[in-house]
mmCIF file with all atom_site columns, C-alpha atoms in Angstrom:
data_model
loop_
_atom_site.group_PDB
_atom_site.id
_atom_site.type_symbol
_atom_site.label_atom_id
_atom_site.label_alt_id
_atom_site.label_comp_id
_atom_site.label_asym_id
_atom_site.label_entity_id
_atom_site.label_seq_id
_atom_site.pdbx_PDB_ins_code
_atom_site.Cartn_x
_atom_site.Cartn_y
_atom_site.Cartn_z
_atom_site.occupancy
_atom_site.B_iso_or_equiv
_atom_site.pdbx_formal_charge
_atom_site.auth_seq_id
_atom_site.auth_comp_id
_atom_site.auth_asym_id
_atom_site.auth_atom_id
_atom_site.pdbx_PDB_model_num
ATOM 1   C CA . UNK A 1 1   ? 0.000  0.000   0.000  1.00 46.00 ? 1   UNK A CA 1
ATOM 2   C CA . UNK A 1 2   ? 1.596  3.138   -0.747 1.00 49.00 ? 2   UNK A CA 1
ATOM 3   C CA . UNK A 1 3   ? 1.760  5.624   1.524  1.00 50.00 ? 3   UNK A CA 1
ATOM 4   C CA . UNK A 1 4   ? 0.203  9.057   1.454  1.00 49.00 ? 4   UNK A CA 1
ATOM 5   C CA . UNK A 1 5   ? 2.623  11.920  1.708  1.00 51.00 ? 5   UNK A CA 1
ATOM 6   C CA . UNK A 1 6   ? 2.260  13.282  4.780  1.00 48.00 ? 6   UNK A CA 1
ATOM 7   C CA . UNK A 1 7   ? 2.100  9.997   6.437  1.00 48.00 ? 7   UNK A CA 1
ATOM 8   C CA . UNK A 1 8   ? 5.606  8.945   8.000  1.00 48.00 ? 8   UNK A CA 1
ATOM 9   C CA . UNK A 1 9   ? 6.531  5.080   8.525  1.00 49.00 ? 9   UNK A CA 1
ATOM 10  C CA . UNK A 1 10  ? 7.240  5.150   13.016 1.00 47.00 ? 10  UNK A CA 1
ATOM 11  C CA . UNK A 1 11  ? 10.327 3.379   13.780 1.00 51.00 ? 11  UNK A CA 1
ATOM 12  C CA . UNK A 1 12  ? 12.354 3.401   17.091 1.00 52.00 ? 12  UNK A CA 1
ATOM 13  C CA . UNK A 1 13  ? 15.171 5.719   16.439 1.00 56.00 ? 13  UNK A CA 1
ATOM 14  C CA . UNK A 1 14  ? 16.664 3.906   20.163 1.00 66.00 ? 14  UNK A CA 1
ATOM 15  C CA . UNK A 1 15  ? 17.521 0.519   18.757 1.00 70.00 ? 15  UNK A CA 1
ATOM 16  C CA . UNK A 1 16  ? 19.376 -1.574  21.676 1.00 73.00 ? 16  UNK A CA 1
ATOM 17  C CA . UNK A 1 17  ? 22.634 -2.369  20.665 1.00 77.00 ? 17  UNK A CA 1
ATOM 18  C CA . UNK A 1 18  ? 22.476 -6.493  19.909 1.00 78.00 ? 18  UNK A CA 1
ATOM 19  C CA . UNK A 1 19  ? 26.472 -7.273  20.501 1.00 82.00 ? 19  UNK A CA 1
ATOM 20  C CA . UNK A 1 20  ? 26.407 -9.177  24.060 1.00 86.00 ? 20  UNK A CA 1
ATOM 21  C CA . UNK A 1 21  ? 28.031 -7.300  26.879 1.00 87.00 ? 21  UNK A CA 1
ATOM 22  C CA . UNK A 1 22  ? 31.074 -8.370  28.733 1.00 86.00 ? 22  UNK A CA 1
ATOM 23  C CA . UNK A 1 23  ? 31.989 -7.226  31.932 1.00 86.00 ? 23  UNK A CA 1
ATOM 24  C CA . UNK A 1 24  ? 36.038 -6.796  32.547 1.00 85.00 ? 24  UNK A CA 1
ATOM 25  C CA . UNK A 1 25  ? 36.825 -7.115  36.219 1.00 84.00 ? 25  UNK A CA 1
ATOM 26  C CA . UNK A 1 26  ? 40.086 -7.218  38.063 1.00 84.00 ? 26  UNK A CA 1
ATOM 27  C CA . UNK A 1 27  ? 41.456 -8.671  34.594 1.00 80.00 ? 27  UNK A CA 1
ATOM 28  C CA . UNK A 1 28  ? 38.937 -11.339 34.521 1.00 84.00 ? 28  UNK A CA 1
ATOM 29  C CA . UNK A 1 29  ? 36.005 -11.173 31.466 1.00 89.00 ? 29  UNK A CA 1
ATOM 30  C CA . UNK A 1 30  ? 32.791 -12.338 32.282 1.00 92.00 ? 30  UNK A CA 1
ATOM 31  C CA . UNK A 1 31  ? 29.733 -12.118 29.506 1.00 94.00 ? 31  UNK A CA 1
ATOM 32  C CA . UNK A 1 32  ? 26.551 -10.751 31.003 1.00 93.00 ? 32  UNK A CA 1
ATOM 33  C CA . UNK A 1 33  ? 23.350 -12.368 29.495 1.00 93.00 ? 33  UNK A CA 1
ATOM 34  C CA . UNK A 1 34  ? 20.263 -13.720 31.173 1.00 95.00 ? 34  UNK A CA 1
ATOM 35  C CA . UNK A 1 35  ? 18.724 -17.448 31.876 1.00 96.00 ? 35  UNK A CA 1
ATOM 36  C CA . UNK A 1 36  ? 15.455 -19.061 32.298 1.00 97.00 ? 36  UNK A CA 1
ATOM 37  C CA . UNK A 1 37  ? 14.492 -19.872 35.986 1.00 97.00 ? 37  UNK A CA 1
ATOM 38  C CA . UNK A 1 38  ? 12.374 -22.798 34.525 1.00 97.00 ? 38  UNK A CA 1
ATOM 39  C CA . UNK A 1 39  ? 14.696 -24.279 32.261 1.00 97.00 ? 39  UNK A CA 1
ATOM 40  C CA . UNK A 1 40  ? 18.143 -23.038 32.165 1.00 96.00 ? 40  UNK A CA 1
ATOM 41  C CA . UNK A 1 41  ? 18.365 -21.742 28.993 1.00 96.00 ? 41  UNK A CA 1
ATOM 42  C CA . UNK A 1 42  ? 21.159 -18.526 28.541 1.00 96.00 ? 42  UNK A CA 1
ATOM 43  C CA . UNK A 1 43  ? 20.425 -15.779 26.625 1.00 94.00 ? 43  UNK A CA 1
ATOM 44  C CA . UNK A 1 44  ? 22.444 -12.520 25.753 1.00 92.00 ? 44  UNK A CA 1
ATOM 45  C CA . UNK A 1 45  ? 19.446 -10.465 24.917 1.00 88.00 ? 45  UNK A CA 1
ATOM 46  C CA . UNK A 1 46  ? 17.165 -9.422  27.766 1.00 89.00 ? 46  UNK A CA 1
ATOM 47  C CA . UNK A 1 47  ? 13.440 -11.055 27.224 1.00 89.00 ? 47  UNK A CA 1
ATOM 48  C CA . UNK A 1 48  ? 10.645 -11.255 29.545 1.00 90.00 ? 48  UNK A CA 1
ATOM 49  C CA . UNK A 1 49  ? 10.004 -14.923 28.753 1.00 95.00 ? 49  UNK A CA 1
ATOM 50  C CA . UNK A 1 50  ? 11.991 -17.661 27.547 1.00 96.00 ? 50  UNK A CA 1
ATOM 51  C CA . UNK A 1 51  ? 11.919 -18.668 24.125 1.00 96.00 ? 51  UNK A CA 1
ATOM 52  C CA . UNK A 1 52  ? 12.306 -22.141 25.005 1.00 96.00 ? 52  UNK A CA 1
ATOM 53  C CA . UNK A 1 53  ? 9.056  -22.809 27.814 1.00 97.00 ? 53  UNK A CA 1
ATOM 54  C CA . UNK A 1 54  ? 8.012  -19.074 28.301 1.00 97.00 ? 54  UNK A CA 1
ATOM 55  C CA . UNK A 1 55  ? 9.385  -19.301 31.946 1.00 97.00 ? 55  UNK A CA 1
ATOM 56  C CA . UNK A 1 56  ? 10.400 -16.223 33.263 1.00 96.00 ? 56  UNK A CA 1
ATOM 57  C CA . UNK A 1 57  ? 14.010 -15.055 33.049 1.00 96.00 ? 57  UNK A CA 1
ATOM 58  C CA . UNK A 1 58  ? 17.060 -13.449 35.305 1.00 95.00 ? 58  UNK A CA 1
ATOM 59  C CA . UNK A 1 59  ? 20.537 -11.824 35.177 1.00 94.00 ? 59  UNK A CA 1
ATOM 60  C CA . UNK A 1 60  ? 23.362 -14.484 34.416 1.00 95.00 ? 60  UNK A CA 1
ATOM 61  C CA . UNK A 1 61  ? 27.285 -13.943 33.710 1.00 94.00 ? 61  UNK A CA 1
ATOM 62  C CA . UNK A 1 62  ? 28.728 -16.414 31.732 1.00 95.00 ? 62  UNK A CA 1
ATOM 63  C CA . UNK A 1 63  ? 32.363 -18.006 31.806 1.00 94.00 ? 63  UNK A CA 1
ATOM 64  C CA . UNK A 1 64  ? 34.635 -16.535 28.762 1.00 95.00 ? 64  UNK A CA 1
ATOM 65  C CA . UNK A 1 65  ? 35.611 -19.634 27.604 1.00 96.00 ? 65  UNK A CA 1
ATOM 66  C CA . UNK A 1 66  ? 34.418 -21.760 24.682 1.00 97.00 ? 66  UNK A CA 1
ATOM 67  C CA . UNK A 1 67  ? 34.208 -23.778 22.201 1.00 98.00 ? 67  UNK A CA 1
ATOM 68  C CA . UNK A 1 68  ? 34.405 -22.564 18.181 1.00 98.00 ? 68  UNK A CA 1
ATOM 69  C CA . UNK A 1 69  ? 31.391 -23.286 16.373 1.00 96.00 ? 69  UNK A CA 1
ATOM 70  C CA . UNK A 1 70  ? 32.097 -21.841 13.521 1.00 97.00 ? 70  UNK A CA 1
ATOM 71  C CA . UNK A 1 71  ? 34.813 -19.371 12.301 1.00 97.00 ? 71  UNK A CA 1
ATOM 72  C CA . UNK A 1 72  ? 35.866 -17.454 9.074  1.00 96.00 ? 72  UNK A CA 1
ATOM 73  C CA . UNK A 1 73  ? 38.104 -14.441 7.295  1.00 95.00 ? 73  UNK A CA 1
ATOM 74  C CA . UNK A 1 74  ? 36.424 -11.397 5.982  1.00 93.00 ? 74  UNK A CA 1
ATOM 75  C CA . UNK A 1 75  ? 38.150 -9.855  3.316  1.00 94.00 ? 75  UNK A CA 1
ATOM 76  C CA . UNK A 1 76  ? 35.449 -7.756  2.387  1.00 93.00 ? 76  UNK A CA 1
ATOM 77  C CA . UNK A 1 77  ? 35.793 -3.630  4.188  1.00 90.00 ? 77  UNK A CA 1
ATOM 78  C CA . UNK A 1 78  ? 33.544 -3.020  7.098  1.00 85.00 ? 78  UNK A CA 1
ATOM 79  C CA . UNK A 1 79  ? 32.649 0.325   8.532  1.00 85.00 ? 79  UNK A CA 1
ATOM 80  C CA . UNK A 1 80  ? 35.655 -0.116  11.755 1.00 81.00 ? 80  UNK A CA 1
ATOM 81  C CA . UNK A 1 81  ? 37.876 -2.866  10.456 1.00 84.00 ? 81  UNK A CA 1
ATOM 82  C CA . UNK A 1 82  ? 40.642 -3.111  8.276  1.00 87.00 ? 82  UNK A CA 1
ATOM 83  C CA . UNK A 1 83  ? 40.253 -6.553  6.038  1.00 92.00 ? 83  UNK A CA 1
ATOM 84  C CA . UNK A 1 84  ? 41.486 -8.817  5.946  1.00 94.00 ? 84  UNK A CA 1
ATOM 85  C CA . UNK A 1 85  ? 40.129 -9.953  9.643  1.00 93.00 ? 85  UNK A CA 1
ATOM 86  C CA . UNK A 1 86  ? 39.206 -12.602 11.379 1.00 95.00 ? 86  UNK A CA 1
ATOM 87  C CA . UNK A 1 87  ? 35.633 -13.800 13.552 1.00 95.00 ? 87  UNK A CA 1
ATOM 88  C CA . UNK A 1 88  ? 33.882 -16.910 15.028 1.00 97.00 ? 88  UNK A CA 1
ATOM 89  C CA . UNK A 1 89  ? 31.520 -17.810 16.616 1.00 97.00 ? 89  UNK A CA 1
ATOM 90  C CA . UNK A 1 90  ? 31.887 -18.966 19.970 1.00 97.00 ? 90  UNK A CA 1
ATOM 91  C CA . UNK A 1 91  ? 29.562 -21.407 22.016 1.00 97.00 ? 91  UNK A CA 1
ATOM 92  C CA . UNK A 1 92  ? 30.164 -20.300 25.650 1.00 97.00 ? 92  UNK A CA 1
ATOM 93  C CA . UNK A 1 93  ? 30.696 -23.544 28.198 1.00 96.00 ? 93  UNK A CA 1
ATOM 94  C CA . UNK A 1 94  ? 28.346 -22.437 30.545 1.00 92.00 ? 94  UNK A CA 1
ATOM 95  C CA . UNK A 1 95  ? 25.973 -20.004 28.116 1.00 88.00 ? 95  UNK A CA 1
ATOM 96  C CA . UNK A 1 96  ? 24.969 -18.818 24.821 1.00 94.00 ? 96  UNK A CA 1
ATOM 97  C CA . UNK A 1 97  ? 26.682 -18.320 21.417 1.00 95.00 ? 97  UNK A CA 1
ATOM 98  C CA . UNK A 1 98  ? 28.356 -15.081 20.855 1.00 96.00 ? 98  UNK A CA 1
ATOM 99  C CA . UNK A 1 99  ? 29.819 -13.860 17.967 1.00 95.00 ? 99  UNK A CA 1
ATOM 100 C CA . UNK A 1 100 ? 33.792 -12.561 18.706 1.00 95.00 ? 100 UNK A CA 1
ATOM 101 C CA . UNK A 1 101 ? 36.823 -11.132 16.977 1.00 94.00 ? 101 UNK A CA 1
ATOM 102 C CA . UNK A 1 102 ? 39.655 -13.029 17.176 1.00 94.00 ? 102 UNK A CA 1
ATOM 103 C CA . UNK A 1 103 ? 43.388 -11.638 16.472 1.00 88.00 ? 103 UNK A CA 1
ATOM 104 C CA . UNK A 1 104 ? 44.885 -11.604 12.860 1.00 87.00 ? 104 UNK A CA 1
ATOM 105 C CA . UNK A 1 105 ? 43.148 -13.107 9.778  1.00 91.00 ? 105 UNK A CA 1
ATOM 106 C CA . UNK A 1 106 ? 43.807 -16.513 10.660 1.00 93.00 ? 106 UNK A CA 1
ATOM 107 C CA . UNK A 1 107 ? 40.033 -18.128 11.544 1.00 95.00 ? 107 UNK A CA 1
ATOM 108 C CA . UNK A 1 108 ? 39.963 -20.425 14.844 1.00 96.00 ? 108 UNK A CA 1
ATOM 109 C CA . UNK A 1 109 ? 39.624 -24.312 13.975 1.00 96.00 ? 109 UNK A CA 1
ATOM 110 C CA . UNK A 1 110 ? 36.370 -25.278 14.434 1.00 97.00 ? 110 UNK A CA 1
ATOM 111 C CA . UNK A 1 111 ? 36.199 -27.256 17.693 1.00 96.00 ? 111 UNK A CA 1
ATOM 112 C CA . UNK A 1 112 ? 39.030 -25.646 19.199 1.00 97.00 ? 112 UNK A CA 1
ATOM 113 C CA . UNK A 1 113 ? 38.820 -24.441 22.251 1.00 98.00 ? 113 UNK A CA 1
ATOM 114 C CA . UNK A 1 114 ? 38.809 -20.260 22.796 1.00 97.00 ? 114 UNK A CA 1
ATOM 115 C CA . UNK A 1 115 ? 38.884 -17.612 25.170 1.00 96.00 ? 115 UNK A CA 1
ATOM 116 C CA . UNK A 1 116 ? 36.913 -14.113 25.350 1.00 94.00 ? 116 UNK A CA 1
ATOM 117 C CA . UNK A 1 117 ? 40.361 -11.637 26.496 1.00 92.00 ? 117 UNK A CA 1
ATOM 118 C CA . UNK A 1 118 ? 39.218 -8.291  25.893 1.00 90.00 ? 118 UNK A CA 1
ATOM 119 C CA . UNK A 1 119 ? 36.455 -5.801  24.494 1.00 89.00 ? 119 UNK A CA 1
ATOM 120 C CA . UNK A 1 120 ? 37.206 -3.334  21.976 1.00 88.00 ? 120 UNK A CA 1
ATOM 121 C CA . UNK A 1 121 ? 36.571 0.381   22.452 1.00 86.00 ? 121 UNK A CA 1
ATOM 122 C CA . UNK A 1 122 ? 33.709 -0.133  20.355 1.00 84.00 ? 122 UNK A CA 1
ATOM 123 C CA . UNK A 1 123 ? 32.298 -2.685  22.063 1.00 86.00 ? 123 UNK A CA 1
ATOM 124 C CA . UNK A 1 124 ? 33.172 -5.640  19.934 1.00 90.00 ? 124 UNK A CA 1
ATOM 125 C CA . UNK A 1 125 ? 34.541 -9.217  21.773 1.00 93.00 ? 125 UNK A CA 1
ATOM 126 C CA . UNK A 1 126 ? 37.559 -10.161 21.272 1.00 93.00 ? 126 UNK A CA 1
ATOM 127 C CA . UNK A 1 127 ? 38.786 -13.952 22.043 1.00 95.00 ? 127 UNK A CA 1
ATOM 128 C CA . UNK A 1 128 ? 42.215 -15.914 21.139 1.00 94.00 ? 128 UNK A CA 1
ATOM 129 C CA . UNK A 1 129 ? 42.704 -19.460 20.672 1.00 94.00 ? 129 UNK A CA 1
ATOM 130 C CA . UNK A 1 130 ? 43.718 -21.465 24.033 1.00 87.00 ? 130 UNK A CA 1
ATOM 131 C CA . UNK A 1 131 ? 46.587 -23.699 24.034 1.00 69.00 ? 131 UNK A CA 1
ATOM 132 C CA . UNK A 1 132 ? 45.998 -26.902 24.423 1.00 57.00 ? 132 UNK A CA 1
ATOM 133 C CA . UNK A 1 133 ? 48.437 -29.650 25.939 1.00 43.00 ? 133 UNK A CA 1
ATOM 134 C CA . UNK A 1 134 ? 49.301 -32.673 23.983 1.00 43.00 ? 134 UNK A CA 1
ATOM 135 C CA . UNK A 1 135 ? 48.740 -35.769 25.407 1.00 41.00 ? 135 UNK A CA 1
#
């Protein structure tokens, strides 16, 4: 339907920023999110009800430490980046999935294990790969 021409389409101009927040402490990073008191489930973005049972939902921090889930090079520009750079995907041990940068271009193996170490100064994650002992 078109739309007449003094009629104006309302939108929010206060969208919430949808990056998950991380909380530096003493050194240590923790990822602030929320969980279902019914059923556990973590969430970075603040909802009255869960989206799993519709339970009702509190504050949670989350550990910094992961798992890769998935994890790539963009060589493409983005407003704030220099390419060629590199992101994954990380699934938090005790929480959600969040989506971090990770140092140089080289992407994380998938299955690795990572850590969150730091936030940007634009709010951006930022996690490097952990070193893991051979057996």
């Amino acid at each position: 339907m078109p739309q007449r021409e003094n009629e104006v389409e309302s939108m929010s101009s206060a969208t919430a920023d949808p990056r998950p927040r991380a909380v530096v402490s003493g050194g240590a990073v923790t990822v602030a999110g929320w969980r279902c008191r019914d059923c556990a489930h973590p969430m970075t973005h603040e909802v009255l009800r869960c989206p799993v049972c519709r339970g009702g939902t509190g504050a949670a921090a989350f550990s910094p430490q992961g798992e890769v889930f998935a994890s790539t090079c963009l060589r493409i520009r983005v407003p704030g980046h220099e390419p060629p750079f590199a992101m994954a995907y990380l699934l938090l041990d005790d929480g959600p999935r969040v989506l971090v940068h990770t140092e140089g271009e080289q992407p994380l193996r998938v299955g690795s294990r990572a850590v969150i170490t730091s936030i940007t100064a634009d709010g951006d994650l930022v996690a490097a790969g952990c070193e893991q002992e051979e057996s």
